[in-house]
Short mmCIF file of C-alpha atoms (C1' of nucleotides) in Angstrom, two decimals:
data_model
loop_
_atom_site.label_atom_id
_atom_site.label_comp_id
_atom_site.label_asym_id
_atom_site.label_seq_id
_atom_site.Cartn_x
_atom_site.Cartn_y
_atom_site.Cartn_z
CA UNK A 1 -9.43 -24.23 31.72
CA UNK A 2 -7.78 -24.16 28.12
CA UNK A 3 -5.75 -21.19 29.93
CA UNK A 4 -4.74 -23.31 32.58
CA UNK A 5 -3.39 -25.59 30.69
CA UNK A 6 -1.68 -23.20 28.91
CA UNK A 7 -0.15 -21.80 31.94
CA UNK A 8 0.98 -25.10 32.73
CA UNK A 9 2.55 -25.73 29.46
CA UNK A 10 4.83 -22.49 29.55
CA UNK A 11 5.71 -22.60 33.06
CA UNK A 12 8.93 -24.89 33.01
CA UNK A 13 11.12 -23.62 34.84
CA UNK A 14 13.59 -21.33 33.11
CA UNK A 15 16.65 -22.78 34.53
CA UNK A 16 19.62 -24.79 33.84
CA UNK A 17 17.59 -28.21 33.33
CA UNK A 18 16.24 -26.31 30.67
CA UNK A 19 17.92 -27.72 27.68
CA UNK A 20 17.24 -27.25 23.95
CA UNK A 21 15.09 -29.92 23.34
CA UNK A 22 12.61 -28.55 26.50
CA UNK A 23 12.14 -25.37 24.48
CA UNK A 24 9.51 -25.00 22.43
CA UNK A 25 7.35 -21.93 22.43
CA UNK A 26 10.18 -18.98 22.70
CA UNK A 27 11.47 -17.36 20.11
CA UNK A 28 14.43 -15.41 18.30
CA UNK A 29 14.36 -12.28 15.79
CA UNK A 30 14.97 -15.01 12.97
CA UNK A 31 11.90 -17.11 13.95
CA UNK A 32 9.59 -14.41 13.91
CA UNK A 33 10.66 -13.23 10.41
CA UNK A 34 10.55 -16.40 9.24
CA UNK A 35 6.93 -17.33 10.69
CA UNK A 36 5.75 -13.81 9.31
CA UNK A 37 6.81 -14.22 5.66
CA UNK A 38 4.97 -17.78 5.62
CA UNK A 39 2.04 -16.08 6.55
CA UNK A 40 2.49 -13.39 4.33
CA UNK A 41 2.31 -16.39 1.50
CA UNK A 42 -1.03 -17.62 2.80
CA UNK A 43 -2.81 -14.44 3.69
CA UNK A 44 -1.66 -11.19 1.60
CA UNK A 45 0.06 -8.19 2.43
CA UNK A 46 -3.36 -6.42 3.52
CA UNK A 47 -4.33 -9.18 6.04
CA UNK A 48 -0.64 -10.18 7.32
CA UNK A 49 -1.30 -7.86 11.10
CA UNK A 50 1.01 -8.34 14.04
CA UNK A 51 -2.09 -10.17 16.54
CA UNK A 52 -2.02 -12.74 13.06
CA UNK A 53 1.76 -13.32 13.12
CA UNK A 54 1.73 -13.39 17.14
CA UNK A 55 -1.28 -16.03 16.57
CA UNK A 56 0.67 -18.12 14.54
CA UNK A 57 3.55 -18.42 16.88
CA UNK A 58 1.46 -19.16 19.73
CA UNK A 59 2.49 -15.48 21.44
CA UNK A 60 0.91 -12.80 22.80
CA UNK A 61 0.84 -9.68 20.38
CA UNK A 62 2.82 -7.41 22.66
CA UNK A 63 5.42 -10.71 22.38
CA UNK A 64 6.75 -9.50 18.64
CA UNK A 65 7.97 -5.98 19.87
CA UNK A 66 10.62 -7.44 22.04
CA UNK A 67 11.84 -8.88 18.64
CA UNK A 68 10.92 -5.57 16.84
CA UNK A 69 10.18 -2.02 17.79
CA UNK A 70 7.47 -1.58 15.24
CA UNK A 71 5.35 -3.52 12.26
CA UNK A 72 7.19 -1.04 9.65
CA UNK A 73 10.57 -2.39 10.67
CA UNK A 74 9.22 -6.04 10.70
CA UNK A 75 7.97 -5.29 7.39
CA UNK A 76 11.52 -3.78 6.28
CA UNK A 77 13.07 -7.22 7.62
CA UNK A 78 10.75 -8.91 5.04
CA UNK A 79 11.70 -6.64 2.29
CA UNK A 80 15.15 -6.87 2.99
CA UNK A 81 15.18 -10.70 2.94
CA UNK A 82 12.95 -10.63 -0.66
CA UNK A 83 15.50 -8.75 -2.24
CA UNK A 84 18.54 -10.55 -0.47
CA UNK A 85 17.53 -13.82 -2.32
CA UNK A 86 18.17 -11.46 -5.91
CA UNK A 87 21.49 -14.22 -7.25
CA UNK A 88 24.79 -12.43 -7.89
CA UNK A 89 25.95 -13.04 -11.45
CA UNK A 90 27.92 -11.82 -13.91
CA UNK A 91 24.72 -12.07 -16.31
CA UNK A 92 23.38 -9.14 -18.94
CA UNK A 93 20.63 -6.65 -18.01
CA UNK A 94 17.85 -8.53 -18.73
CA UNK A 95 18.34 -11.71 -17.16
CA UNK A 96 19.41 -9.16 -14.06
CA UNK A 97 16.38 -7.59 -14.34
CA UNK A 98 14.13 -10.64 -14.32
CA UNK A 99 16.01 -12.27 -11.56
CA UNK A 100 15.13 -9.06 -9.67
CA UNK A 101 11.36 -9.46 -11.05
CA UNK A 102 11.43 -13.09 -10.36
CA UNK A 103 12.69 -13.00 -6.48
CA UNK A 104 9.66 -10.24 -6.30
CA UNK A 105 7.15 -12.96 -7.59
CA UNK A 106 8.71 -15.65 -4.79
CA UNK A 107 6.54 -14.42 -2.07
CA UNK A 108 2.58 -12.86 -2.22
CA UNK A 109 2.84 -9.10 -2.42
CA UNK A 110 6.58 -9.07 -2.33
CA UNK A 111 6.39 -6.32 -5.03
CA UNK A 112 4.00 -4.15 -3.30
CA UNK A 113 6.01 -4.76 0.06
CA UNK A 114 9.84 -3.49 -1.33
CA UNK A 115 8.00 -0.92 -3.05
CA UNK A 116 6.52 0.53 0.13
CA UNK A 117 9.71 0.12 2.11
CA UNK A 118 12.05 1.06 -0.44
CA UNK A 119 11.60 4.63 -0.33
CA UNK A 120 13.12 4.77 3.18
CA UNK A 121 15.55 2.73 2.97
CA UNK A 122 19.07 0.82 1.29
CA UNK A 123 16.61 -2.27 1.19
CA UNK A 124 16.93 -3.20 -2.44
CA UNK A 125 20.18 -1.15 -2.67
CA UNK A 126 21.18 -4.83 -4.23
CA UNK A 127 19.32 -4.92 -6.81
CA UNK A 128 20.43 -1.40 -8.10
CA UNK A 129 23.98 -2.56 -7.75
CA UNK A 130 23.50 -5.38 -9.87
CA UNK A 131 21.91 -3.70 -12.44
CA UNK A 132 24.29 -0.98 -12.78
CA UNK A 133 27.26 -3.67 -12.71
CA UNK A 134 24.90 -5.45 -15.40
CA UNK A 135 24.65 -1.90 -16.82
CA UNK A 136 28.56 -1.02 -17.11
CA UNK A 137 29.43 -4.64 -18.51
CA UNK A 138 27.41 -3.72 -21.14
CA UNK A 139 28.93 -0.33 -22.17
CA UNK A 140 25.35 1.72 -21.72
CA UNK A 141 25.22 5.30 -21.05
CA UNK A 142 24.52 6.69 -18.05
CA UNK A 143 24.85 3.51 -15.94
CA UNK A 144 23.92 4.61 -12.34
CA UNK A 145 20.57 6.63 -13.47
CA UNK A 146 19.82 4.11 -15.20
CA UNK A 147 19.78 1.39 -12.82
CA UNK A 148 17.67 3.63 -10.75
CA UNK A 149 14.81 3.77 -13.39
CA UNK A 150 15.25 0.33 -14.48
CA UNK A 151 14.72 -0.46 -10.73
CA UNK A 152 11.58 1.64 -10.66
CA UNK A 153 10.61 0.14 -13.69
CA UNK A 154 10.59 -3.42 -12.32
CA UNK A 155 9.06 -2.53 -9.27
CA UNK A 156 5.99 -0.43 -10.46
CA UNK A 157 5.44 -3.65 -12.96
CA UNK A 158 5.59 -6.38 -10.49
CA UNK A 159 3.74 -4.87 -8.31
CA UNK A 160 0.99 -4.13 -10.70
CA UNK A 161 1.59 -7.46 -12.03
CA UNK A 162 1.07 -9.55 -8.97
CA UNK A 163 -1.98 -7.25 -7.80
CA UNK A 164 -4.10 -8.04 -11.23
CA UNK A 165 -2.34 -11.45 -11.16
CA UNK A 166 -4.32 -11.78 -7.25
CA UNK A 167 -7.25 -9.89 -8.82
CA UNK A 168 -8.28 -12.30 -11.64
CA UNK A 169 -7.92 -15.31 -9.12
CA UNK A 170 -10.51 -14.98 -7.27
CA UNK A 171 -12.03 -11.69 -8.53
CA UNK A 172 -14.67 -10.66 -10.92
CA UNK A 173 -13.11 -11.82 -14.49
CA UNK A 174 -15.82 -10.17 -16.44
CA UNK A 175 -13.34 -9.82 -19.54
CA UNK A 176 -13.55 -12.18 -21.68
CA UNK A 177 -10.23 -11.85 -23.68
CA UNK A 178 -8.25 -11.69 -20.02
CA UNK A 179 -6.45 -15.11 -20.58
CA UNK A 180 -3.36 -13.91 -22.32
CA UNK A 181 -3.57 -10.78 -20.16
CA UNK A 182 -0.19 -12.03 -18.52
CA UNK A 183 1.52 -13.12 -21.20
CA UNK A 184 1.00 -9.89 -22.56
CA UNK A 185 2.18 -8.46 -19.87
CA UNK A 186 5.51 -10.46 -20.22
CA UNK A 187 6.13 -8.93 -23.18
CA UNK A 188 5.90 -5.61 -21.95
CA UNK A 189 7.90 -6.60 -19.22
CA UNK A 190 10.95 -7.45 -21.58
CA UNK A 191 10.11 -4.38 -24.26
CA UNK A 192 10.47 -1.99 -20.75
CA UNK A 193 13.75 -3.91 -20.01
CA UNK A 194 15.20 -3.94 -23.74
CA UNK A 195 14.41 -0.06 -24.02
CA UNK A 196 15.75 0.92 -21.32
CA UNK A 197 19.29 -1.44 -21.30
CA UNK A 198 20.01 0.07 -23.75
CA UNK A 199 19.21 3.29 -25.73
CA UNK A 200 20.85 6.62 -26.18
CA UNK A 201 23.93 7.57 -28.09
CA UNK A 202 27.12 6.53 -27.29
CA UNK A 203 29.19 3.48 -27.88
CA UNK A 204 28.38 0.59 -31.20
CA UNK A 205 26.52 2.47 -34.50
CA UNK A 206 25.39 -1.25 -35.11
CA UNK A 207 21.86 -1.35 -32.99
CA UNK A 208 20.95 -4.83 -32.88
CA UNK A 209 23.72 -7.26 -32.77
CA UNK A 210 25.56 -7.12 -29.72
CA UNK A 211 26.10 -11.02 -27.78
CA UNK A 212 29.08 -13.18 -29.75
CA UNK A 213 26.61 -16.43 -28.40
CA UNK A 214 26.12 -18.76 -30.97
CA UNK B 1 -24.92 17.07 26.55
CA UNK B 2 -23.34 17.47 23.35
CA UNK B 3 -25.13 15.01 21.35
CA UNK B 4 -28.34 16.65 22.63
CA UNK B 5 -27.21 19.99 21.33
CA UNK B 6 -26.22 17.95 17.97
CA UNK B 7 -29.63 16.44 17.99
CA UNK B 8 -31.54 19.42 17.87
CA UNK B 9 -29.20 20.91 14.87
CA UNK B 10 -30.12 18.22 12.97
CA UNK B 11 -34.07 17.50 13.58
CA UNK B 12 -34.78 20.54 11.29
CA UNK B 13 -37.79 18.58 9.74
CA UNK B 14 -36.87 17.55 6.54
CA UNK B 15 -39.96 18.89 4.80
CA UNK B 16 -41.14 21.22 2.20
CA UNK B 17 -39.79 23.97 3.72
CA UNK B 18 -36.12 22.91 3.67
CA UNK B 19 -34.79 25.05 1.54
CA UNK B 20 -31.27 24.89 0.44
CA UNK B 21 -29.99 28.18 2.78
CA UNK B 22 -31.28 26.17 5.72
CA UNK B 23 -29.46 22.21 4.38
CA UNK B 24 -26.30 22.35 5.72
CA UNK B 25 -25.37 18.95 6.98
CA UNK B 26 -26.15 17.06 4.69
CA UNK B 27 -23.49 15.52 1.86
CA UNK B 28 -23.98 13.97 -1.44
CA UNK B 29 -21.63 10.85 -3.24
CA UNK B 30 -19.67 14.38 -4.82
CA UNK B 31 -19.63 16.37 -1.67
CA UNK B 32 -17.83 13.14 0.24
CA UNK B 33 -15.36 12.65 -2.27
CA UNK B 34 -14.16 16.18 -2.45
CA UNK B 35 -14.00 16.19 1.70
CA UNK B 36 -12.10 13.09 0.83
CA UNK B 37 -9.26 14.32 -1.42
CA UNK B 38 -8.69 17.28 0.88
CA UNK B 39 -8.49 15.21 4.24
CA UNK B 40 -5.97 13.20 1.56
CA UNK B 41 -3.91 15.83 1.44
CA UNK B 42 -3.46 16.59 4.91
CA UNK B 43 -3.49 13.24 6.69
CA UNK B 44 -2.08 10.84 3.55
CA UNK B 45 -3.01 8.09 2.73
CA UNK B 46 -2.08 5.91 5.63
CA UNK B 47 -3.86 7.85 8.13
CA UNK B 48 -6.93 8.14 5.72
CA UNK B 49 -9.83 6.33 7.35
CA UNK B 50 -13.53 6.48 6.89
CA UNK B 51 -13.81 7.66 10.55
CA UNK B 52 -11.89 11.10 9.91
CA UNK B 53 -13.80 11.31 6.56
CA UNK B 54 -16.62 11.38 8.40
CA UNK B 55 -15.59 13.18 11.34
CA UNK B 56 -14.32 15.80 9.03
CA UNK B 57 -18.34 16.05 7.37
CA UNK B 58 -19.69 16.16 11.21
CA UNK B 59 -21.02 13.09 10.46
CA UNK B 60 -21.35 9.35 11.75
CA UNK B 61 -18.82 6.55 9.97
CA UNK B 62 -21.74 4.55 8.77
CA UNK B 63 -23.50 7.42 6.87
CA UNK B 64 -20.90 7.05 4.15
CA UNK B 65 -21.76 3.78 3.22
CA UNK B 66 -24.86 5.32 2.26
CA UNK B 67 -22.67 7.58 -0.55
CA UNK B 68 -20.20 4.51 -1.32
CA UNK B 69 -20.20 0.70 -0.69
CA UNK B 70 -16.59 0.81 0.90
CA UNK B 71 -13.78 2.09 1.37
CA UNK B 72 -12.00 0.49 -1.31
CA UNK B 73 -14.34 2.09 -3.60
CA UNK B 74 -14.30 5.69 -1.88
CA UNK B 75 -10.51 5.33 -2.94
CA UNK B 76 -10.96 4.17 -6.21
CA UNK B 77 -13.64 7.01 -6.56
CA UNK B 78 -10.38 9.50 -5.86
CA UNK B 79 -7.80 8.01 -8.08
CA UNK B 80 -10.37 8.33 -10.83
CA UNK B 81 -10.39 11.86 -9.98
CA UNK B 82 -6.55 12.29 -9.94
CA UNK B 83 -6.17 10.74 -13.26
CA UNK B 84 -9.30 12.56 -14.73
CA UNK B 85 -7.03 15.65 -14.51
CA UNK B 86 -4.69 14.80 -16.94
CA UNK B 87 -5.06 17.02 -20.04
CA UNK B 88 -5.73 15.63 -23.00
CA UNK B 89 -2.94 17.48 -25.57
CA UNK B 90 -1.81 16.30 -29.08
CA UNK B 91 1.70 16.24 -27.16
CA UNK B 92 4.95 14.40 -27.71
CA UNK B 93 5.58 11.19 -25.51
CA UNK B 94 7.99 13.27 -22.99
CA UNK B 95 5.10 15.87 -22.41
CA UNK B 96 2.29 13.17 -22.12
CA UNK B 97 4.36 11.41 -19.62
CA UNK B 98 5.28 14.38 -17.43
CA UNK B 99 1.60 15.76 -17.31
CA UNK B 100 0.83 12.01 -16.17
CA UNK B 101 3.16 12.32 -13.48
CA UNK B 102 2.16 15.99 -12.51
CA UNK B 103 -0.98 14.70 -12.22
CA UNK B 104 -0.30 12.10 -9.79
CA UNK B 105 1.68 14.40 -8.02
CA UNK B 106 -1.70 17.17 -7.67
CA UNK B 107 -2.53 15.28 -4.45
CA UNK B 108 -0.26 14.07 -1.35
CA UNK B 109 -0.11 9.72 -1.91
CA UNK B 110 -1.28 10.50 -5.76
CA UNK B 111 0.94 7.84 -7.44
CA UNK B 112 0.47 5.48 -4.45
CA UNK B 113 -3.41 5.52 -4.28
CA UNK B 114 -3.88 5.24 -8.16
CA UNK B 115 -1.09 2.26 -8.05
CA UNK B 116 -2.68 0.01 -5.64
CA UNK B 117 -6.54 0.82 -7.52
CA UNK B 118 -4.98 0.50 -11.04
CA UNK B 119 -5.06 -3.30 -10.92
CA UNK B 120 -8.55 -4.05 -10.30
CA UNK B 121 -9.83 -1.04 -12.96
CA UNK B 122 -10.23 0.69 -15.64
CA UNK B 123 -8.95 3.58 -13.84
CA UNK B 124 -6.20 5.52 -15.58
CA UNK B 125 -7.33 3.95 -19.18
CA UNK B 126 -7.17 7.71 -19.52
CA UNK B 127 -4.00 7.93 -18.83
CA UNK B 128 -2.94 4.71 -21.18
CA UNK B 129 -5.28 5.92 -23.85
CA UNK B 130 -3.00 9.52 -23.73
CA UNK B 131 0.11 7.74 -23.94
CA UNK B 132 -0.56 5.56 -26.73
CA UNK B 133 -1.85 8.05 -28.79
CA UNK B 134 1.06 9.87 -28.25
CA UNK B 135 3.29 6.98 -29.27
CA UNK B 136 1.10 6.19 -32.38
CA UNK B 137 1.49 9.99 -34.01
CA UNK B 138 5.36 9.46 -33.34
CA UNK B 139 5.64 5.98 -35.50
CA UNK B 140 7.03 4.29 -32.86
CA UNK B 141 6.88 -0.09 -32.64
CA UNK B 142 4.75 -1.70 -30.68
CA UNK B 143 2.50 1.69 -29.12
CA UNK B 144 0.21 -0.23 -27.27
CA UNK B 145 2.28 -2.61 -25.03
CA UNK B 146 4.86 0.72 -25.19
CA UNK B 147 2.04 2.45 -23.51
CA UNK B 148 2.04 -0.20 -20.64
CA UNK B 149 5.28 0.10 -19.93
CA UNK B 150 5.44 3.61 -19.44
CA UNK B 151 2.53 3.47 -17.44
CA UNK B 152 4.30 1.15 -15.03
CA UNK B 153 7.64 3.30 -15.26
CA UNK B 154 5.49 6.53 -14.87
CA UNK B 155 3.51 5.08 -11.59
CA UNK B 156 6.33 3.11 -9.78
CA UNK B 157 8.69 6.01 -10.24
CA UNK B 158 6.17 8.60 -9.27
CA UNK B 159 5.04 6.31 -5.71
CA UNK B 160 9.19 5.26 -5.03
CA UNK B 161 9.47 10.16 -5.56
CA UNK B 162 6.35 10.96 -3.39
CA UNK B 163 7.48 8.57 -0.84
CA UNK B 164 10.67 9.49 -0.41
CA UNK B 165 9.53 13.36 -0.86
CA UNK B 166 7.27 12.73 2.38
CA UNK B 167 10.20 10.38 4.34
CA UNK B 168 13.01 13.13 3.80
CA UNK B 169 10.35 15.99 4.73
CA UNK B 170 9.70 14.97 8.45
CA UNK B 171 11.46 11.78 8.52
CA UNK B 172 15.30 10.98 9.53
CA UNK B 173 17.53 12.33 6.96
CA UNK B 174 21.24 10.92 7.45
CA UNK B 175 22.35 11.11 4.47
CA UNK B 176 24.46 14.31 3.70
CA UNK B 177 23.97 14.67 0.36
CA UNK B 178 20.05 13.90 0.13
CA UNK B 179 20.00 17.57 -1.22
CA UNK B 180 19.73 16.81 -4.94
CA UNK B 181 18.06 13.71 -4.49
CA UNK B 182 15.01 15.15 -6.07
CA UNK B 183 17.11 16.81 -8.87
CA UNK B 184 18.58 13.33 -9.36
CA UNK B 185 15.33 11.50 -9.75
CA UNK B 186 14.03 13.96 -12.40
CA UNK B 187 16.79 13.25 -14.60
CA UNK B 188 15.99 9.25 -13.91
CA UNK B 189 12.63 10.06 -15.11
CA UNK B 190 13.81 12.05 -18.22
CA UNK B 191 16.14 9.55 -19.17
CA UNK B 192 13.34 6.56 -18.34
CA UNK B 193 10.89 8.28 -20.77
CA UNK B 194 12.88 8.91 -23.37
CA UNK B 195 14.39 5.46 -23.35
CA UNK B 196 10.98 4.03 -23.26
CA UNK B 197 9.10 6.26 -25.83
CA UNK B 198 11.52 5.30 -28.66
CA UNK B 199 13.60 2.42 -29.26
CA UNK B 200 13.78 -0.92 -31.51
CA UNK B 201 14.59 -2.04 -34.66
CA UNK B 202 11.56 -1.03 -37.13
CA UNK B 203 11.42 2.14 -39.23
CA UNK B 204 14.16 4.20 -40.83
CA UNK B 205 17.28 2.68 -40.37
CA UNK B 206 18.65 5.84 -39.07
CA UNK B 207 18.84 5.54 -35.36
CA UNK B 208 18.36 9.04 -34.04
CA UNK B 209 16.39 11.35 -36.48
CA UNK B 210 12.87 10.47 -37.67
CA UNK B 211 10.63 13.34 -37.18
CA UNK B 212 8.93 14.53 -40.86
CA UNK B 213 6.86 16.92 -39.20
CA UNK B 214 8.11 20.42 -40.19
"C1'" DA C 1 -32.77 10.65 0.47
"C1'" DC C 2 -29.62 10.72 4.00
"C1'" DC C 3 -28.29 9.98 8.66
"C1'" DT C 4 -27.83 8.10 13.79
"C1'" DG C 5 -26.67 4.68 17.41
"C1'" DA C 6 -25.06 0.71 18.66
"C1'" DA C 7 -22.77 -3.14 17.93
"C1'" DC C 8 -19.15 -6.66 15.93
"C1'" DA C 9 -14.78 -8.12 14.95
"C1'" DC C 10 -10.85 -6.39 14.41
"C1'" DC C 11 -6.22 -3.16 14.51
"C1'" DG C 12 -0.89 -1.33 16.40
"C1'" DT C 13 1.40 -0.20 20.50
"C1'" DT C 14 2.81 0.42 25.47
"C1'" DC C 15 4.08 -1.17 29.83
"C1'" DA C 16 4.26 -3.25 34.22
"C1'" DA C 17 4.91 -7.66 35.59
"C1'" DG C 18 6.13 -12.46 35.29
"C1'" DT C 19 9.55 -16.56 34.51
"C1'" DA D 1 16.15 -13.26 27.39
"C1'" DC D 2 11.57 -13.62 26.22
"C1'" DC D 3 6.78 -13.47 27.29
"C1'" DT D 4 1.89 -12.39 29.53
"C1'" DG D 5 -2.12 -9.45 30.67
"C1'" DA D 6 -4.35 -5.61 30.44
"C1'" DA D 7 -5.17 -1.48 28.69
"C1'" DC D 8 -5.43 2.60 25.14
"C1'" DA D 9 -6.77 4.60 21.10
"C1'" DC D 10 -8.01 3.34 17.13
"C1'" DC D 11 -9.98 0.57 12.63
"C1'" DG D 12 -14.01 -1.04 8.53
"C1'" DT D 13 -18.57 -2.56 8.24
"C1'" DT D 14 -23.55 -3.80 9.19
"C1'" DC D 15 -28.11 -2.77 10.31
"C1'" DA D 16 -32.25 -1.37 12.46
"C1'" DA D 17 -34.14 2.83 13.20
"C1'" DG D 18 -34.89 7.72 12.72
"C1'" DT D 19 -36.17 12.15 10.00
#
DNA sequence: ACCTGAACACCGTTCAAGT
DNA sequence: ACCTGAACACCGTTCAAGT
């Protein structure tokens, strides 16, 4: 019966009298991505399958691999739009580097998702840009290698970051001194950043004062 | 047929005279792990389920539950294990770091397994404890949240390497000049360490020589 | 002490077929 | 252009029961 009706629902026609506001349940490339990120919000990385996001959109599972050949390129698409929200300005290293931290911390696991795609891909190829334009502004040795293991830096931290951050919520807190554990954590955050921005030999004798601000 | 034949292997009454020659099939919490890490090595970490583990041990899936309460913890049972190897040296920072990262890279999906089990655990306090020391005997500011971040630089480098190691081995590589990619990424991690291991304001106002020793 | 057998509630993916 | 239905080859986990 509940079948039926569904049958009923879907079968309208696909002709001309089929105008915009007649469609409902079909779906574009954009949709899907779009519906999959929201559920990676609610539900994690771990639990975020393809039957869930098919669920979701009312769809049959075999439905998303019109829209996408596999669950690693869907998963790619969500990478790819994390890191495309990363803001293009002319800003210094670390407030490039925490933008790129930040957009990370937007969605659940978005740290632990670029990570896993980066490796085969130019996903996240912005960010390194930006922080070796960040890096170059600022005169620093070495800028392209080090935009690579600044990049590396943020990502192993956020995604460590986020995972104790999901941990403590509703895990076993059996530490007692665990409330500052993220603001500690921030200050390692901007240590790593500060150390590696800037270091080395070259350029300025004078170590600390740089920024004519104020 | 088969499971007849299996049957009668295994009804060898477990009784006094079961001696060791004649136990064959029969694994302990150790003997599970160490099939564990080797099927880890072959398969990776993706393709790592409890169902090869056990198919590998000629035994059923739900006998391992009898050596571990999941899976999660079977895995955090092997990062322990990959971090346990790291040799405890009075080294330099540099050294500490790389025999961190050697260690991670002992077993296929090292960096990646101990990553995603770091959060929850104490695993790889070892390899914290290591660096800080390290950092301590060479004066630098701030050792303990310096130890952090290396930590973090040290396993999000080490994942983004072994990844892309295992995507340009039988994966699609385009690019023509992927050749010294690894070569390239050694030199990030060089540069990464250093950068990290000393840096700031405190201490002899000389920027690049401290070092009493000798 | 350690394991089997069977079941439960899931997975990703393919493909012919429908509209 | 986008989706269904059905199937295939898998998952992790539980639990009574066996030896």
């Amino acid at each position: 019966m509940s079948f039926l009706n569904t049958v009923h629902l879907n079968s309208v026609h696909y002709t001309e009298w089929m105008t915009p506001e007649y469609n409902s349940t079909r779906h574009d490339r954009e949709g899907v991505a779009r519906a999959a990120l929201a559920l990676l919000d609610e539900v994690g990385l771990a639990d975020l399958s393809m039957r869930r996001i098919a669920g979701r959109l009312d769809v049959q599972p075999s439905a998303l691999y019109w829209h996408f050949s596999s669950k690693q390129e869907l998963l790619a698409d969500l990478a790819d739009r994390i890191t495309a929200s990363i803001p293009r300005a002319d800003a210094d290293v670390p407030t490039v580097a925490r933008s790129i931290r930040d957009a990370l911390f937007t969605h659940r696991d978005g740290a632990e998702l670029v990570l896993s795609t980066y490796a085969l891909g130019l996903g996240s190829a912005t960010a390194q840009a930006a922080l070796e334009d960040a890096l170059r502004r600022s005169g620093a040795a070495d800028p392209a290698q080090r935009a690579v293991a600044l990049l590396h830096f943020i990502l192993g931290h956020a995604t460590l970051v986020q995972q104790r951050m999901h941990a403590d919520s509703h895990g076993a807190m059996e530490n007692g001194g665990t409330l500052d554990v993220t603001a500690g954590l921030d200050r390692v955050f901007d240590l790593g950043i500060r150390a590696l921005a800037d270091s080395g030999e070259p350029l300025s004798a004078a170590p600390t004062l740089r920024r004519d601000r104020a």
